[in-house]
Coordinates of C-alpha atoms and ligand atoms in Angstrom, one line a residue:
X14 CA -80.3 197.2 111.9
X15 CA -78.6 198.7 114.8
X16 CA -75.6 200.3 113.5
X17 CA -72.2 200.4 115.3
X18 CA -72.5 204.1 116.6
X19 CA -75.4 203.4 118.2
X20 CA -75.1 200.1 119.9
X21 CA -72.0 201.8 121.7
X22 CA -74.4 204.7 122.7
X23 CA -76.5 202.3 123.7
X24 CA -73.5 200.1 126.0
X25 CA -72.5 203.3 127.3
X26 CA -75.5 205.0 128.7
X27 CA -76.8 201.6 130.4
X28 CA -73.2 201.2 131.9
X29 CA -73.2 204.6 133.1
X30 CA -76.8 205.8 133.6
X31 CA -76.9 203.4 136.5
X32 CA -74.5 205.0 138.0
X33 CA -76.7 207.8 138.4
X34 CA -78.7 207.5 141.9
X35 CA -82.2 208.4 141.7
X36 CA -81.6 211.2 144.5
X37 CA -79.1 212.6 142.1
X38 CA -81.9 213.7 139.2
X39 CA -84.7 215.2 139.5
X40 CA -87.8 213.8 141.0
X41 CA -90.3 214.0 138.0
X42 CA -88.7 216.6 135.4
X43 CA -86.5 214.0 132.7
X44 CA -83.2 214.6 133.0
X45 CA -80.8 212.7 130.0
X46 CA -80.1 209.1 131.3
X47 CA -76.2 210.3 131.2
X48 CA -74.3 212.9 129.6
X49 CA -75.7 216.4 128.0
X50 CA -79.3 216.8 127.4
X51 CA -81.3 220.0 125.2
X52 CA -84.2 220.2 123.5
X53 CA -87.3 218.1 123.6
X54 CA -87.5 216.0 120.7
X55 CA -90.2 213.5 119.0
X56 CA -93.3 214.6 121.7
X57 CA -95.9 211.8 120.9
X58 CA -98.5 209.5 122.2
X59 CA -97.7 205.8 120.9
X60 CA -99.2 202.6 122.1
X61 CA -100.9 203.9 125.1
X62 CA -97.3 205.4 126.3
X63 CA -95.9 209.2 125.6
X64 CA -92.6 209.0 124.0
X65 CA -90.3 211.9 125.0
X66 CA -87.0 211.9 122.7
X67 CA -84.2 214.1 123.5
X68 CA -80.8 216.0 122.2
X69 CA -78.2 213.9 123.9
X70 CA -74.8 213.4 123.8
X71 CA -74.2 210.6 126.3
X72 CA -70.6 211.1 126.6
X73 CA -70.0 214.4 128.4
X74 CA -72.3 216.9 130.0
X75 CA -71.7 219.2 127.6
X76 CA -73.2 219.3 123.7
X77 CA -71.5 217.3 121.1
X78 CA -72.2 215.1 118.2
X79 CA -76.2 214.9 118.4
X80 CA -78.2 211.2 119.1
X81 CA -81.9 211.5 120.5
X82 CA -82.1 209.9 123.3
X83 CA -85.4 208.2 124.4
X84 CA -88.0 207.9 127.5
X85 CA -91.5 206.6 127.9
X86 CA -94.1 207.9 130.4
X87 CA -97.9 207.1 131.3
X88 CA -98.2 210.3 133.2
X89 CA -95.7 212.8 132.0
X90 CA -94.0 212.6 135.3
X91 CA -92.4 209.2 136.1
X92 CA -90.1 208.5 132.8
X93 CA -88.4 205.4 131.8
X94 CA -85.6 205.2 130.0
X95 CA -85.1 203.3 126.3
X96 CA -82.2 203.2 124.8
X97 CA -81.2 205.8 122.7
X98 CA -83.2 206.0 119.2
X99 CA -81.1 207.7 117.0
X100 CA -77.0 208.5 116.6
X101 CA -75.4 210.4 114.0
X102 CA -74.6 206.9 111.3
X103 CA -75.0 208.1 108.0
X104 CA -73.8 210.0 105.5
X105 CA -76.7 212.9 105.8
X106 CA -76.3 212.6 109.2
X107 CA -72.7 212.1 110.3
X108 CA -72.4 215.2 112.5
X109 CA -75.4 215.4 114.2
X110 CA -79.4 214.0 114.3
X111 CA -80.7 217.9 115.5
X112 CA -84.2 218.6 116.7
X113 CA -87.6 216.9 115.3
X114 CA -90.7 215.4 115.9
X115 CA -93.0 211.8 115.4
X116 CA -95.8 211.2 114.2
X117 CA -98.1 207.4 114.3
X118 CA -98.6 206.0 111.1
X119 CA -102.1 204.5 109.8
X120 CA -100.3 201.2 109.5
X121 CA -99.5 201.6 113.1
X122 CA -95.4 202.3 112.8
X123 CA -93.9 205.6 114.6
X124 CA -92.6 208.1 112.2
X125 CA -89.5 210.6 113.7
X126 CA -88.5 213.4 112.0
X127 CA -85.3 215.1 112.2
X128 CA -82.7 217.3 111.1
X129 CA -79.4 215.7 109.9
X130 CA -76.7 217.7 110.0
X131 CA -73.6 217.6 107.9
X132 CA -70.1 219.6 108.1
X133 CA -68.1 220.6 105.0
X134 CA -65.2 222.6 105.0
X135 CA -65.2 225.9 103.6
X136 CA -62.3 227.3 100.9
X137 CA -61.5 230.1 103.6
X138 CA -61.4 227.8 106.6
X139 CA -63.4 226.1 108.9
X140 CA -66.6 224.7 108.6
X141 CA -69.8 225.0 107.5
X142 CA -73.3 223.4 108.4
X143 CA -75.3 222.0 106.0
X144 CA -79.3 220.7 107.8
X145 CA -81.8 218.5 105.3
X146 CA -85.1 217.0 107.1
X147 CA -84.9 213.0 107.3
X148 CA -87.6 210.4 108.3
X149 CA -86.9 207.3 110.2
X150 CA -89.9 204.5 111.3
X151 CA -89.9 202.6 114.0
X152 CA -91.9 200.5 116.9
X153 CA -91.6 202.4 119.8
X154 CA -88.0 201.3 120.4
X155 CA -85.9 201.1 117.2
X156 CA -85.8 203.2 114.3
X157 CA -84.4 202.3 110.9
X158 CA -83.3 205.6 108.9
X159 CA -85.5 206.2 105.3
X160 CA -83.0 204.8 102.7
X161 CA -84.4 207.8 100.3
X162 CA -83.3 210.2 103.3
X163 CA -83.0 213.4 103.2
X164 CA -86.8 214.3 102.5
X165 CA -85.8 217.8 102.3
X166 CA -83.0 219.2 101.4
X167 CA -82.1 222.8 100.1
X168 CA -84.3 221.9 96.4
X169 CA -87.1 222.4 98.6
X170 CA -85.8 225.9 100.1
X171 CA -88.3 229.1 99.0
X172 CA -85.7 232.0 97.4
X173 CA -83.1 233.2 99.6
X174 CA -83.5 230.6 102.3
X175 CA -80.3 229.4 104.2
X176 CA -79.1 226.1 103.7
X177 CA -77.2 226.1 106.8
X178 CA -79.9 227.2 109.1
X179 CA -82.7 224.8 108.0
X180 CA -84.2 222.4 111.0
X181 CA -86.3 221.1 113.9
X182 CA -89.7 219.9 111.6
X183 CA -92.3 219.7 114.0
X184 CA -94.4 217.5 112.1
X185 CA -98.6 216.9 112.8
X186 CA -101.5 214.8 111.2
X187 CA -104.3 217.0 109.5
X188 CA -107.9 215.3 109.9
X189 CA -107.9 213.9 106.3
X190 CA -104.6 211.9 106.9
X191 CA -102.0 213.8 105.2
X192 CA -99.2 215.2 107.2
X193 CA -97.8 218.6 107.6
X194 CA -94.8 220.2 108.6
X195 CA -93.6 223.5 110.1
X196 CA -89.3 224.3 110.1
X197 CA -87.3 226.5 110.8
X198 CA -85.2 228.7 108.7
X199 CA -83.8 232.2 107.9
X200 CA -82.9 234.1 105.1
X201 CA -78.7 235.2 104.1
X202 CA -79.4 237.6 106.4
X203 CA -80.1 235.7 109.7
X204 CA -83.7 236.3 109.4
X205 CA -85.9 234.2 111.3
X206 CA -88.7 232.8 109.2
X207 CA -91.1 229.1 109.4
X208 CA -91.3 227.2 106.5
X209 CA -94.4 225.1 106.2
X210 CA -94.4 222.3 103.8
X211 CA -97.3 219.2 103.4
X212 CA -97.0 215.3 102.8
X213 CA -99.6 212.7 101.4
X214 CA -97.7 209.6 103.4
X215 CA -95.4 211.2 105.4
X216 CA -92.0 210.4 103.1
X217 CA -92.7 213.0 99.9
X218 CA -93.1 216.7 100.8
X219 CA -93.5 219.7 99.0
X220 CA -93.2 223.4 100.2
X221 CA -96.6 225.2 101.0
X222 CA -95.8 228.3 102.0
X223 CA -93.6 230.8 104.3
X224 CA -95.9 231.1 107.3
X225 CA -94.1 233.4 109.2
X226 CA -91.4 236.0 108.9
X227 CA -89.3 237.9 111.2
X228 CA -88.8 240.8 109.7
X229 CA -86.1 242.2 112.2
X230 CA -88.7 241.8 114.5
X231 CA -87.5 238.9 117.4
X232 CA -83.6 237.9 117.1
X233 CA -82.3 236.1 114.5
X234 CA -82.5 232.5 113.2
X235 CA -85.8 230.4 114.7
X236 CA -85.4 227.6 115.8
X237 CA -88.1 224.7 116.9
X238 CA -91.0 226.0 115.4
X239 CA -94.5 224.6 116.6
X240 CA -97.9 225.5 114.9
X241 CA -101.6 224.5 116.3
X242 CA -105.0 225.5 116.6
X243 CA -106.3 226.6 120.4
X244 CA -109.3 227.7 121.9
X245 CA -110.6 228.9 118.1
X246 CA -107.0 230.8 117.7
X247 CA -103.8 229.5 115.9
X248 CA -100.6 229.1 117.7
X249 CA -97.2 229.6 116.4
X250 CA -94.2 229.1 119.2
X251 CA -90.3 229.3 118.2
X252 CA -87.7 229.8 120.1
X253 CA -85.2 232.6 118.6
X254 CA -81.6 233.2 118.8
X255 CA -79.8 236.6 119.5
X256 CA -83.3 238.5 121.1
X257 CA -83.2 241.8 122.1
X258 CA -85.3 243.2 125.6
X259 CA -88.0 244.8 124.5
X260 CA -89.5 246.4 128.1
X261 CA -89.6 243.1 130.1
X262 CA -91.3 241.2 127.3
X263 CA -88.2 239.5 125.8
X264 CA -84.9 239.5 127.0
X265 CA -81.3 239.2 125.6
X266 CA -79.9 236.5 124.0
X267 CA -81.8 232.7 123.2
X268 CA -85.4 233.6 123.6
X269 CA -89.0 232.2 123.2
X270 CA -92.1 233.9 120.9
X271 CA -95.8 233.0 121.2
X272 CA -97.4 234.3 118.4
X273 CA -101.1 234.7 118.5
X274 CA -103.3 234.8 115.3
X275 CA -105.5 233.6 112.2
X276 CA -105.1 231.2 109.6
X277 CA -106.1 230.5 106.2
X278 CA -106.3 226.8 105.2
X279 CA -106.5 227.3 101.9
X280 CA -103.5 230.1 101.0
X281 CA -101.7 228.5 103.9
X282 CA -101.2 231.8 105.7
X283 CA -101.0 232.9 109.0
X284 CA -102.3 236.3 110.4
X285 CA -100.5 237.0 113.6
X286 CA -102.6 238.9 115.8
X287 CA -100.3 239.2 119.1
X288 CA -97.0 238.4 120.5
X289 CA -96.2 237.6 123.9
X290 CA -92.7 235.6 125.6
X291 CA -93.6 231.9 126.2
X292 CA -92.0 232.2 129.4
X293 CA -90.5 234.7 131.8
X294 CA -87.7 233.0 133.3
X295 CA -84.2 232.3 133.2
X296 CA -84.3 228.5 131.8
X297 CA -86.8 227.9 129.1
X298 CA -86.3 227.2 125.5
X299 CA -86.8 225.1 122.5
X300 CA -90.8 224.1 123.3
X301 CA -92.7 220.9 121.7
X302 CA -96.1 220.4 122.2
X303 CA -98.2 217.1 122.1
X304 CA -102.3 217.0 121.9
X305 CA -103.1 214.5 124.7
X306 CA -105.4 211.8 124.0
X307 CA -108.0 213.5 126.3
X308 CA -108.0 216.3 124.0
X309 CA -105.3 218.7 125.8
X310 CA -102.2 220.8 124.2
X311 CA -99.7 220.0 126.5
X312 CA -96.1 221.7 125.8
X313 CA -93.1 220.7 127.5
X314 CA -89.5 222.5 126.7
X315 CA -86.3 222.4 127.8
X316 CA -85.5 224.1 130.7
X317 CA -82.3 225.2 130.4
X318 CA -81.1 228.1 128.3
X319 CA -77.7 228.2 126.0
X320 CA -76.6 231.6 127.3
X321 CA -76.1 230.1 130.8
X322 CA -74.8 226.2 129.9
X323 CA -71.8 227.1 132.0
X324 CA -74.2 227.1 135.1
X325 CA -72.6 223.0 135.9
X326 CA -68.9 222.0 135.1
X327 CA -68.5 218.7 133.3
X328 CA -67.3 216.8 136.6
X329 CA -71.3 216.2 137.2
X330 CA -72.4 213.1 134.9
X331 CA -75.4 214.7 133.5
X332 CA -76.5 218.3 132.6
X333 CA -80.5 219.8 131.1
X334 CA -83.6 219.0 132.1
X335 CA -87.0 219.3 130.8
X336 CA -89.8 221.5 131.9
X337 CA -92.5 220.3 133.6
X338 CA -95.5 219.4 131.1
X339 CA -98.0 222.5 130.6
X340 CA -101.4 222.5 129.7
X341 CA -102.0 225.5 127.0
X342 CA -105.0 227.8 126.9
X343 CA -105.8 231.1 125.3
X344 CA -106.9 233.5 128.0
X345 CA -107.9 237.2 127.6
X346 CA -106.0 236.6 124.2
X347 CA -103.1 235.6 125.8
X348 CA -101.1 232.0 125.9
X349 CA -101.8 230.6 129.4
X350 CA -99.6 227.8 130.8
X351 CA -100.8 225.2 133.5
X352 CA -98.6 222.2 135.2
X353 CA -100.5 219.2 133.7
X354 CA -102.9 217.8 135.9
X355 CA -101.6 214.7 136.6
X356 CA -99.2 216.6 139.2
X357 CA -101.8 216.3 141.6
X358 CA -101.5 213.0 142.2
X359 CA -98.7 213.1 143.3
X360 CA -99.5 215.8 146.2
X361 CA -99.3 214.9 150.0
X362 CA -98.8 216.1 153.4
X363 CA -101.0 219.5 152.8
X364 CA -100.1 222.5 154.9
X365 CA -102.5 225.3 154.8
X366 CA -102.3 229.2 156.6
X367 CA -104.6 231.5 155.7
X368 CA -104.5 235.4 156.2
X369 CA -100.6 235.3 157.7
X370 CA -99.6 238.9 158.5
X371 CA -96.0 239.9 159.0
X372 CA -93.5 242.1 158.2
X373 CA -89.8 241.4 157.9
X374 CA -88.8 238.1 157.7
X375 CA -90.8 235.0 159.0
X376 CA -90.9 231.3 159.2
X377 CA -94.0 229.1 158.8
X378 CA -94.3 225.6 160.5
X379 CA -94.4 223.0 158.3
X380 CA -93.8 224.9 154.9
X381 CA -90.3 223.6 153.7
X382 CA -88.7 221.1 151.1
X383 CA -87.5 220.7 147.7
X384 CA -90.0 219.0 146.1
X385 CA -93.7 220.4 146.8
X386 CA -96.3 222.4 144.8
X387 CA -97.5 225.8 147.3
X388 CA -99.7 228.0 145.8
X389 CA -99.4 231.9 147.7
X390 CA -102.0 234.5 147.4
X391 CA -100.6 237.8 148.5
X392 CA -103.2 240.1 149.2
X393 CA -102.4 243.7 147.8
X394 CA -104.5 246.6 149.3
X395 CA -102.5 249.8 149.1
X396 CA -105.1 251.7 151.2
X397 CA -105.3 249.1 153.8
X398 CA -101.6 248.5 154.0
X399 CA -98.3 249.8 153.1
X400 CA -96.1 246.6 151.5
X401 CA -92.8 247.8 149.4
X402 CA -91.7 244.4 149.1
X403 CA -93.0 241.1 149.3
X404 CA -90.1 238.1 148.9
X405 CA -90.4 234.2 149.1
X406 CA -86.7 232.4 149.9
X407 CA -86.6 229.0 148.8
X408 CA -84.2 226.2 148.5
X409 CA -82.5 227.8 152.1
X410 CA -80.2 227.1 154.7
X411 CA -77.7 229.4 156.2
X412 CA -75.8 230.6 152.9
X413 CA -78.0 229.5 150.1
X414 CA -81.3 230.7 148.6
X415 CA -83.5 231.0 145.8
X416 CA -85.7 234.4 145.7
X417 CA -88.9 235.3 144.5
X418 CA -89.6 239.2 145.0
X419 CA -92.3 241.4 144.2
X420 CA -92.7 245.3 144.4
X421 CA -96.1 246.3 143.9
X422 CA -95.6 249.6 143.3
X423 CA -94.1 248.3 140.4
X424 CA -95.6 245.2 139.7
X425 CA -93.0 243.8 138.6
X426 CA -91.2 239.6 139.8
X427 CA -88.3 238.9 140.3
X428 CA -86.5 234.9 140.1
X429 CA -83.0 235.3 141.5
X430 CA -80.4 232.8 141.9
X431 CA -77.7 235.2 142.9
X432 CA -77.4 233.1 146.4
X433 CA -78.2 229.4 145.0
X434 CA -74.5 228.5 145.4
X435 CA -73.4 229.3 142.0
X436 CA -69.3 230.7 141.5
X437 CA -70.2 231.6 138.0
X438 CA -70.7 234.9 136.6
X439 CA -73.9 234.4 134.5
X440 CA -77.4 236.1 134.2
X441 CA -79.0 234.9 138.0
X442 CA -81.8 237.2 137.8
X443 CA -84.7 238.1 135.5
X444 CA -87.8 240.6 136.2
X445 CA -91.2 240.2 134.7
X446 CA -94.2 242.7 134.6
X447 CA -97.2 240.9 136.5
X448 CA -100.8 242.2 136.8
X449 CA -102.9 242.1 140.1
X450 CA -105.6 240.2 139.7
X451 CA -108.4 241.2 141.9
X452 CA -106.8 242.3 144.2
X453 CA -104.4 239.1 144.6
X454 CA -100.8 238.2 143.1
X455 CA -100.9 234.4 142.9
X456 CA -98.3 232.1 142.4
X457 CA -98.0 228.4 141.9
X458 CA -94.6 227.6 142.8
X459 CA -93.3 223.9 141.7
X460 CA -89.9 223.3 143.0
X461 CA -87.7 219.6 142.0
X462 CA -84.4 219.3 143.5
X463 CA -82.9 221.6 140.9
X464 CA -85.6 223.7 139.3
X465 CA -88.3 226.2 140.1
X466 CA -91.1 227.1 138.2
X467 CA -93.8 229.7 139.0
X468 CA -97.1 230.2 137.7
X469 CA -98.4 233.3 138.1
X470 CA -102.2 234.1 138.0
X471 CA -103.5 230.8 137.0
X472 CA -101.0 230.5 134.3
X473 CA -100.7 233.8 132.9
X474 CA -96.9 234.1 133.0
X475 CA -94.0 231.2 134.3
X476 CA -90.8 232.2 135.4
X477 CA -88.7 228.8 134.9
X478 CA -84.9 228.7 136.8
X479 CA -82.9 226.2 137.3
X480 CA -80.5 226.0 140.2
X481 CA -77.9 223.5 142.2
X482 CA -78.2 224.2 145.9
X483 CA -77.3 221.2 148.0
X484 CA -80.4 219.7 148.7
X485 CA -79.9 219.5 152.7
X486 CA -81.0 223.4 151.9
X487 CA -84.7 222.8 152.2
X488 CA -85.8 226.1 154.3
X489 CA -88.5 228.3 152.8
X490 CA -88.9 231.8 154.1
X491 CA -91.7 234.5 154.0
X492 CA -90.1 238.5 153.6
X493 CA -92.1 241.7 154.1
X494 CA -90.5 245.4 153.8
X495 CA -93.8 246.7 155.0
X496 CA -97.0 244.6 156.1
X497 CA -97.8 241.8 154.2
X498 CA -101.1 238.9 154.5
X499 CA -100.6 236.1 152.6
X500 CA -102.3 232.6 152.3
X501 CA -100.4 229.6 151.8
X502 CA -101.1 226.0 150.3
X503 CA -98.1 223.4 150.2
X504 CA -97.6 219.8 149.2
X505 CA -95.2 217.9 149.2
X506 CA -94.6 216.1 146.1
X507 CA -94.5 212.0 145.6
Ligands
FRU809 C1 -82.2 224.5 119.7 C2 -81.2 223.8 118.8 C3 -81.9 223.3 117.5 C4 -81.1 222.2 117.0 C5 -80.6 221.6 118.3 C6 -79.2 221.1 118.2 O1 -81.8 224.4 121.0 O2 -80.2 224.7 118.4 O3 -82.2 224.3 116.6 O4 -81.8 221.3 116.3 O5 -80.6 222.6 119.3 O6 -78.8 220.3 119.4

C-alpha cells in the first residue's frame, strides 16, 4: 500500500522533474529527479538492472524530511528515474528514512534497509534524534515497510552506544545465506565507532561485535559505514564528521576514511592495518559500494560535501549529485579508484598530442568541452628542465575557470574553483600530496557539466569538485611557469 505521503512525493516529482531539461543535469552523474539530493542509498544489482536509491527531499533543493528516491541503470551511467521508494509514513519513521542499503532475497524480493528517524522533544528544549534500523521488501519499484519494524533499536546497542547517533546499515549476503550488517554509531562522547551485527533471514538481527573504534582518532560520529573483502585485504570506508587535517591526508570538517586491514571471521574482528582519505577533493562523501555481477567492487558516493551545501541557492530546482562509479583495487597497499569501465563507451571524437612543449600559457586545437575524459602525462625531469608550475584551466571563457596546478618541487595538486563563478565564501581550493611515477604525473580528468574528477596515477588518489560555470565556458588551457612537455588524450563524452 502506497501511503498518502508518498503518492504526493510521487505526483510532485513527475510534475516537476519534467520540468527539468536534460541540458540542465548532468550528462551521466544522477542528479535527484527534483529537489535536494545526498547520499547514495540502497546500491544493488536486481533483475538484471542496478538500483541506485537516494536521500531526497523533492520539495526544495535544500535537505529536509528524508524519502529515498529511486533510479535504475544498465550501465551505471544513463539512469532512469522510478518513483520515489520510500517517504517518512510511520511512526518509527515520521521524521526521516536516513541512509541504507538492499539486499535480493532467495525468494527473489528486494530487501532495503534503512535508518528511521524519530524527533522527541527534550525537558530543556528542543529536540532530540532518536535512529532504529528498519527493513522494507519490495519488487524493484514498491516497498511495503516490515510491520515488526524497527529491527534494531537501542536494545541492540553494545554499552555506552548513542541512541541518537545510530544509522546508515550497509547490509551484504555472506556465502552461506545469512546476512550481515555494518552501522554506524558513536559513543556519549561523539566517538566514532561501526557496529556489526548478523541475520539468519534478513528480519532478526543480533549484535556481533564492535568492529571498529575511533578512538579520537578521525572526527567524530561515522557515518555510512561499508565493509568488504578486496584483493585478499578487508575494506572498511566511513565517512566521518568534524575531521581534523592531518598533513594533507584529511582535511577539516565532513571527511572520508579508508581503512586497510585483517579480519577474523570467527571473533568478528578487524585488524586495521592502514589508513588513507577515500578521496582528495573538495565534494566527496558518504560512499556505497556494490560487487558487480562481473565480479567488480564498484563504489559510487555522493559528490557533494555538507560543509559547502551553500555552493547553489534554492532558486535552482535541484541540488547533489553522485560521483561517478569507481572500480576499487588495493595497490601497493593502498585503496585505488578507477571510473568504471563502461565510460569508454561512451568516448568519441579522440584528440591526441604527444610531447607538447611550452611555457606560459597555451592553447591546443581541438582540446575543449564540458563533458570529455583526457588523460595528461606531464613529464617531470628536473635535470632536463626547469618547470615551477604546471596548471590545467578547465571549464573557461573569459572570467571563469576551474584549475588544476601542480608544483613539483613540492609535489603537491591543487583543484581550485576560486574562478568557477561562485559569490560565496566557501572552501574553493584543496591540495593533495601526489607521487611521480616514473618519471610522469598522470591524470585522468572526467569533467560533466558541473563536476570534475581527477584520477591521478592510474587511480591512486581523486580529487572530486563540483562547480556551476555557465556551460558556454567550454575553453581548456595548458600553463607552464617554466618548460613543460606534456601528452594529451581527450574524448569527448556521449
Ligand atoms: C550522511 C548522513 C547520514 C544520514 C543522512 C541523512 O551524509 O548524515 O548519516 O543517514 O546523511 O540525510
Amino acid at each position: 500500500m502506497v501511503s498518502q505521503t508518498l503518492r504526493e512525493a510521487r505526483k510532485y516529482e513527475e510534475a516537476m522533474g519534467a520540468g527539468i531539461s536534460g541540458i540542465q543535469r548532468p550528462a551521466f552523474h544522477l542528479c535527484p529527479r527534483v529537489g535536494w539530493m545526498n547520499d547514495p542509498n540502497g546500491f544493488s544489482y536486481y533483475k538484471g538492472e542496478y538500483h541506485l536509491f537516494y536521500q531526497y527531499y523533492p520539495y526544495d533543493s535544500v535537505w529536509g524530511p528524508m524519502h529515498w528516491g529511486h533510479a535504475v541503470s544498465r550501465d551505471l551511467l544513463h539512469w532512469s528515474y522510478l518513483p520515489a521508494a520510500l517517504a517518512p509514513d510511520t511512526v518509527y519513521d515520521k521524521d526521516g528514512c536516513f541512509s541504507g542499503s538492499a539486499a535480493v532475497m532467495p525468494d527473489g524480493r528486494h530487501l532495503l534497509m534503512y535508518t528511521g528517524v524519530v524527533k522527541e522533544p527534550r525537558a530543556e528544549g528542543g529536540f532530540r534524534e532518536f535512529q532504529t534500523q528498519c527493513i522494507a521488501v519490495g519488487d524493484g519499484r514498491d516497498y511495503e515497510k516490515y510491520p515488526q519494524n524497527p529491527v534494531l533499536d537501542a536494545g541492540a546497542l553494545p554499552e555506552g552506544g548513542s541512541r541518537n547517533d545510530f544509522r546508515d546499515p550497509k547490509i551484504w549476503e555472506e556465502e552461506d545465506g545469512t546476512y550481515r550488517c555494518v552501522v554506524g554509531n558513536c559513543t556519549g562522547e561523539k566517538d566514532g565507532r561501526i557496529l556489526l551485527y548478523g541475520s539468519k533471514d534478513g528480519f532478526q538481527w543480533n549484535f556481533l561485535s564492535i568492529l571498529a573504534e575511533n578512538k579520537g582518532r578521525f572526527g567524530r560520529m561515522w557515518e555510512c559505514p561499508d565493509f568488504f573483502r578486496l584483493d585478499g585485504k578487508y575494506v572498511l570506508l566511513t565517512s566521518p564528521q568534524d575531521m581534523m587535517p592531518k598533513g594533507f591526508e584529511y582535511h577539516n570538517g565532513n571527511g572520508t576514511l579508508c581503512l586497510i586491514g585483517e579480519y577474523d571471521e570467527t571473533t568478528h574482528t578487524f585488524r586495521e592495518e592502514h589508513d588513507q582519505a577515500i578521496d582528495y577533493g573538495i565534494d566527496f562523501y558518504a560512499s556505497q559500494t556494490i560487487l558487480s555481477p562481473d565480479g567488480r567492487r564498484i563504489m559510487i558516493g555522493w559528490m557533494q560535501n555538507w560543509d559547502t551545501c551553500n555552493q547553489r541557492d534554492s532558486e535552482h530546482a535541484w541540488f547533489g549529485q553522485m560521483s561517478l562509479p569507481r572500480e576499487l583495487s588495493i595497490e601497493h597497499g593502498r585503496l585505488y579508484q578507477r571510473p568504471i569501465r563502461e565510460l569508454e563507451k561512451l568516448r568519441c571524437r579522440k584528440v591526441q598530442y604527444e610531447n607538447v612543449v611550452f611555457e606560459g600559457i597555451t592553447r591546443l586545437e581541438g582540446i575543449r568541452g564540458r563533458r570529455i575524459d583526457m588523460e595528461l602525462l606531464l613529464h617531470v625531469d628536473s635535470e632536463k628542465r626547469e618547470l615551477r608550475k604546471f596548471a590545467v584551466r578547465f571549464a573557461q571563457d573569459d572570467i571563469c575557470h576551474t584549475a588544476i596546478s601542480f608544483r613539483p618541487h613540492e609535489s603537491l595538486l591543487k583543484v581550485d574553483r576560486k574562478f568557477s563563478g561562485s559569490r560565496r565564501a566557501y572552501i574553493h581550493q584543496r591540495r593533495s600530496l601526489v607521487n611521480i611515477r616514473e618519471g610522469n604525473l598522470k591524470l585522468r580528468i572526467i569533467l560533466d557539466r558541473f563536476s570534475a574528477e581527477v584520477f591521478v596515477n592510474d587511480g591512486e588518489q581523486v580529487l572530486t569538485i563540483t562547480f556551476y560555470t555557465d556551460q558556454s565556458a567550454d575553453g581548456i588551457s595548458f600553463f607552464a611557469d617554466g618548460e613543460a612537455v606534456i601528452d594529451v588524450l581527450k574524448y569527448d563524452l556521449e
